[in-house]
Amino acid sequence: MDSSDNILTSLMVLTYCLIGACLGSFASAIAYRIAHQKSWIVDRDSSGGRQPARSFCPSCHHQLSVLDLIPVLSWVCLGGKCRYCKAKISGRYPLIEMVGAIFMVGLFYAGGGAVSLLAFVITLPFALAFILLLLQRSRPPFYVYGLFFSNIFILLYALIWGSKNV
Ligand SMILES: [Zn+2]
């Protein structure tokens, strides 16, 4: 392996890491909306109007900006507190983002092909949301169970047959 291969591999690992962290962040949003029985598409404001669902602080309900949504980094830079109301933000959020990153890098090294990668990316946020819901003692809906087990299956499949690039 020459140095250009090394750079390419590092860039790929970094990309997988970032995608995994974003999927982890999405998992937190899914778990929150399922646990609070909120719609994924529209939020109701105080006057009962509808607006597109966006991420917000669970404490002060301030809508979060792009800068507040950078996986792991936003949490570290803000010292684990909301930028607007200074309420403590659980370390569970950056943790689940890191777990997402680790799983994606794991899949990269398992050498899964494009199909297993795509299926994995779609099911990973739900698999992580499943774990979050169990930790919060909320009961995950039936389809989240299904996506959790398909995610585990895809990862095992990639780990066992990945080097043959299925
Ligand atoms: Zn807040």
PDB file of C-alpha atoms in Angstrom, residues 42-129:
ATOM      1  CA  VAL A  42     -44.868  18.610  11.276  1.00  0.00           C
ATOM      2  CA  ASP A  43     -44.646  20.285  14.659  1.00  0.00           C
ATOM      3  CA  ARG A  44     -47.487  22.263  16.209  1.00  0.00           C
ATOM      4  CA  ASP A  45     -46.576  25.676  17.555  1.00  0.00           C
ATOM      5  CA  SER A  46     -48.190  27.323  20.609  1.00  0.00           C
ATOM      6  CA  SER A  47     -51.060  28.717  18.498  1.00  0.00           C
ATOM      7  CA  GLY A  48     -51.797  25.265  17.078  1.00  0.00           C
ATOM      8  CA  GLY A  49     -50.303  26.058  13.638  1.00  0.00           C
ATOM      9  CA  ARG A  50     -48.251  23.516  11.757  1.00  0.00           C
ATOM     10  CA  GLN A  51     -44.632  23.957  10.790  1.00  0.00           C
ATOM     11  CA  PRO A  52     -41.960  21.568   9.453  1.00  0.00           C
ATOM     12  CA  ALA A  53     -40.457  19.375  12.182  1.00  0.00           C
ATOM     13  CA  ARG A  54     -37.063  20.744  13.233  1.00  0.00           C
ATOM     14  CA  SER A  55     -34.651  19.887  16.022  1.00  0.00           C
ATOM     15  CA  PHE A  56     -35.162  21.880  19.209  1.00  0.00           C
ATOM     16  CA  CYS A  57     -33.883  22.020  22.775  1.00  0.00           C
ATOM     17  CA  PRO A  58     -36.107  19.711  24.905  1.00  0.00           C
ATOM     18  CA  SER A  59     -35.741  22.158  27.791  1.00  0.00           C
ATOM     19  CA  CYS A  60     -36.421  25.656  26.328  1.00  0.00           C
ATOM     20  CA  HIS A  61     -37.883  24.457  22.977  1.00  0.00           C
ATOM     21  CA  HIS A  62     -35.617  26.903  21.113  1.00  0.00           C
ATOM     22  CA  GLN A  63     -35.116  25.728  17.542  1.00  0.00           C
ATOM     23  CA  LEU A  64     -31.543  24.539  17.010  1.00  0.00           C
ATOM     24  CA  SER A  65     -29.314  26.077  14.354  1.00  0.00           C
ATOM     25  CA  VAL A  66     -26.970  24.162  12.061  1.00  0.00           C
ATOM     26  CA  LEU A  67     -24.085  25.067  14.402  1.00  0.00           C
ATOM     27  CA  ASP A  68     -25.878  23.344  17.305  1.00  0.00           C
ATOM     28  CA  LEU A  69     -26.321  20.171  15.295  1.00  0.00           C
ATOM     29  CA  ILE A  70     -22.720  19.222  14.427  1.00  0.00           C
ATOM     30  CA  PRO A  71     -22.364  15.714  15.894  1.00  0.00           C
ATOM     31  CA  VAL A  72     -20.168  15.455  19.022  1.00  0.00           C
ATOM     32  CA  LEU A  73     -18.386  18.800  18.311  1.00  0.00           C
ATOM     33  CA  SER A  74     -21.405  21.003  19.150  1.00  0.00           C
ATOM     34  CA  TRP A  75     -21.858  19.213  22.457  1.00  0.00           C
ATOM     35  CA  VAL A  76     -18.141  19.531  23.332  1.00  0.00           C
ATOM     36  CA  CYS A  77     -17.928  23.215  22.257  1.00  0.00           C
ATOM     37  CA  LEU A  78     -21.050  24.152  24.234  1.00  0.00           C
ATOM     38  CA  GLY A  79     -19.767  22.275  27.300  1.00  0.00           C
ATOM     39  CA  GLY A  80     -22.753  19.910  27.265  1.00  0.00           C
ATOM     40  CA  LYS A  81     -25.213  22.813  27.719  1.00  0.00           C
ATOM     41  CA  CYS A  82     -27.938  24.371  25.569  1.00  0.00           C
ATOM     42  CA  ARG A  83     -26.671  27.560  23.849  1.00  0.00           C
ATOM     43  CA  TYR A  84     -29.927  29.369  24.638  1.00  0.00           C
ATOM     44  CA  CYS A  85     -31.114  28.294  28.124  1.00  0.00           C
ATOM     45  CA  LYS A  86     -27.883  26.689  29.427  1.00  0.00           C
ATOM     46  CA  ALA A  87     -29.802  23.547  30.419  1.00  0.00           C
ATOM     47  CA  LYS A  88     -27.606  20.465  30.677  1.00  0.00           C
ATOM     48  CA  ILE A  89     -27.637  18.284  27.551  1.00  0.00           C
ATOM     49  CA  SER A  90     -27.252  14.577  28.280  1.00  0.00           C
ATOM     50  CA  GLY A  91     -23.945  12.964  27.355  1.00  0.00           C
ATOM     51  CA  ARG A  92     -26.094  10.273  25.775  1.00  0.00           C
ATOM     52  CA  TYR A  93     -26.344  12.416  22.600  1.00  0.00           C
ATOM     53  CA  PRO A  94     -22.604  12.611  21.722  1.00  0.00           C
ATOM     54  CA  LEU A  95     -22.238   9.009  22.934  1.00  0.00           C
ATOM     55  CA  ILE A  96     -24.831   7.644  20.509  1.00  0.00           C
ATOM     56  CA  GLU A  97     -23.232   9.744  17.717  1.00  0.00           C
ATOM     57  CA  MET A  98     -19.866   8.135  18.470  1.00  0.00           C
ATOM     58  CA  VAL A  99     -21.459   4.683  18.554  1.00  0.00           C
ATOM     59  CA  GLY A 100     -22.962   5.423  15.106  1.00  0.00           C
ATOM     60  CA  ALA A 101     -19.503   6.449  13.847  1.00  0.00           C
ATOM     61  CA  ILE A 102     -17.916   3.266  15.265  1.00  0.00           C
ATOM     62  CA  PHE A 103     -20.551   1.061  13.584  1.00  0.00           C
ATOM     63  CA  MET A 104     -20.040   2.767  10.206  1.00  0.00           C
ATOM     64  CA  VAL A 105     -16.241   2.414  10.437  1.00  0.00           C
ATOM     65  CA  GLY A 106     -16.798  -1.223  11.452  1.00  0.00           C
ATOM     66  CA  LEU A 107     -18.844  -1.746   8.297  1.00  0.00           C
ATOM     67  CA  PHE A 108     -16.107  -0.059   6.217  1.00  0.00           C
ATOM     68  CA  TYR A 109     -13.460  -2.444   7.553  1.00  0.00           C
ATOM     69  CA  ALA A 110     -15.834  -5.399   7.136  1.00  0.00           C
ATOM     70  CA  GLY A 111     -15.762  -4.468   3.440  1.00  0.00           C
ATOM     71  CA  GLY A 112     -19.507  -4.514   2.852  1.00  0.00           C
ATOM     72  CA  GLY A 113     -20.560  -3.812  -0.751  1.00  0.00           C
ATOM     73  CA  ALA A 114     -22.818  -0.978  -1.956  1.00  0.00           C
ATOM     74  CA  VAL A 115     -26.084  -2.831  -1.325  1.00  0.00           C
ATOM     75  CA  SER A 116     -25.285  -3.833   2.250  1.00  0.00           C
ATOM     76  CA  LEU A 117     -23.900  -0.333   2.871  1.00  0.00           C
ATOM     77  CA  LEU A 118     -27.106   1.340   1.689  1.00  0.00           C
ATOM     78  CA  ALA A 119     -29.313  -1.049   3.683  1.00  0.00           C
ATOM     79  CA  PHE A 120     -27.088  -0.502   6.735  1.00  0.00           C
ATOM     80  CA  VAL A 121     -27.255   3.307   6.464  1.00  0.00           C
ATOM     81  CA  ILE A 122     -31.067   3.173   6.297  1.00  0.00           C
ATOM     82  CA  THR A 123     -31.457   0.803   9.263  1.00  0.00           C
ATOM     83  CA  LEU A 124     -28.665   2.106  11.563  1.00  0.00           C
ATOM     84  CA  PRO A 125     -30.537   5.181  12.932  1.00  0.00           C
ATOM     85  CA  PHE A 126     -33.483   2.940  13.856  1.00  0.00           C
ATOM     86  CA  ALA A 127     -31.197   0.349  15.462  1.00  0.00           C
ATOM     87  CA  LEU A 128     -29.614   3.078  17.615  1.00  0.00           C
ATOM     88  CA  ALA A 129     -33.047   4.611  18.347  1.00  0.00           C
TER      89      ALA A 129
END
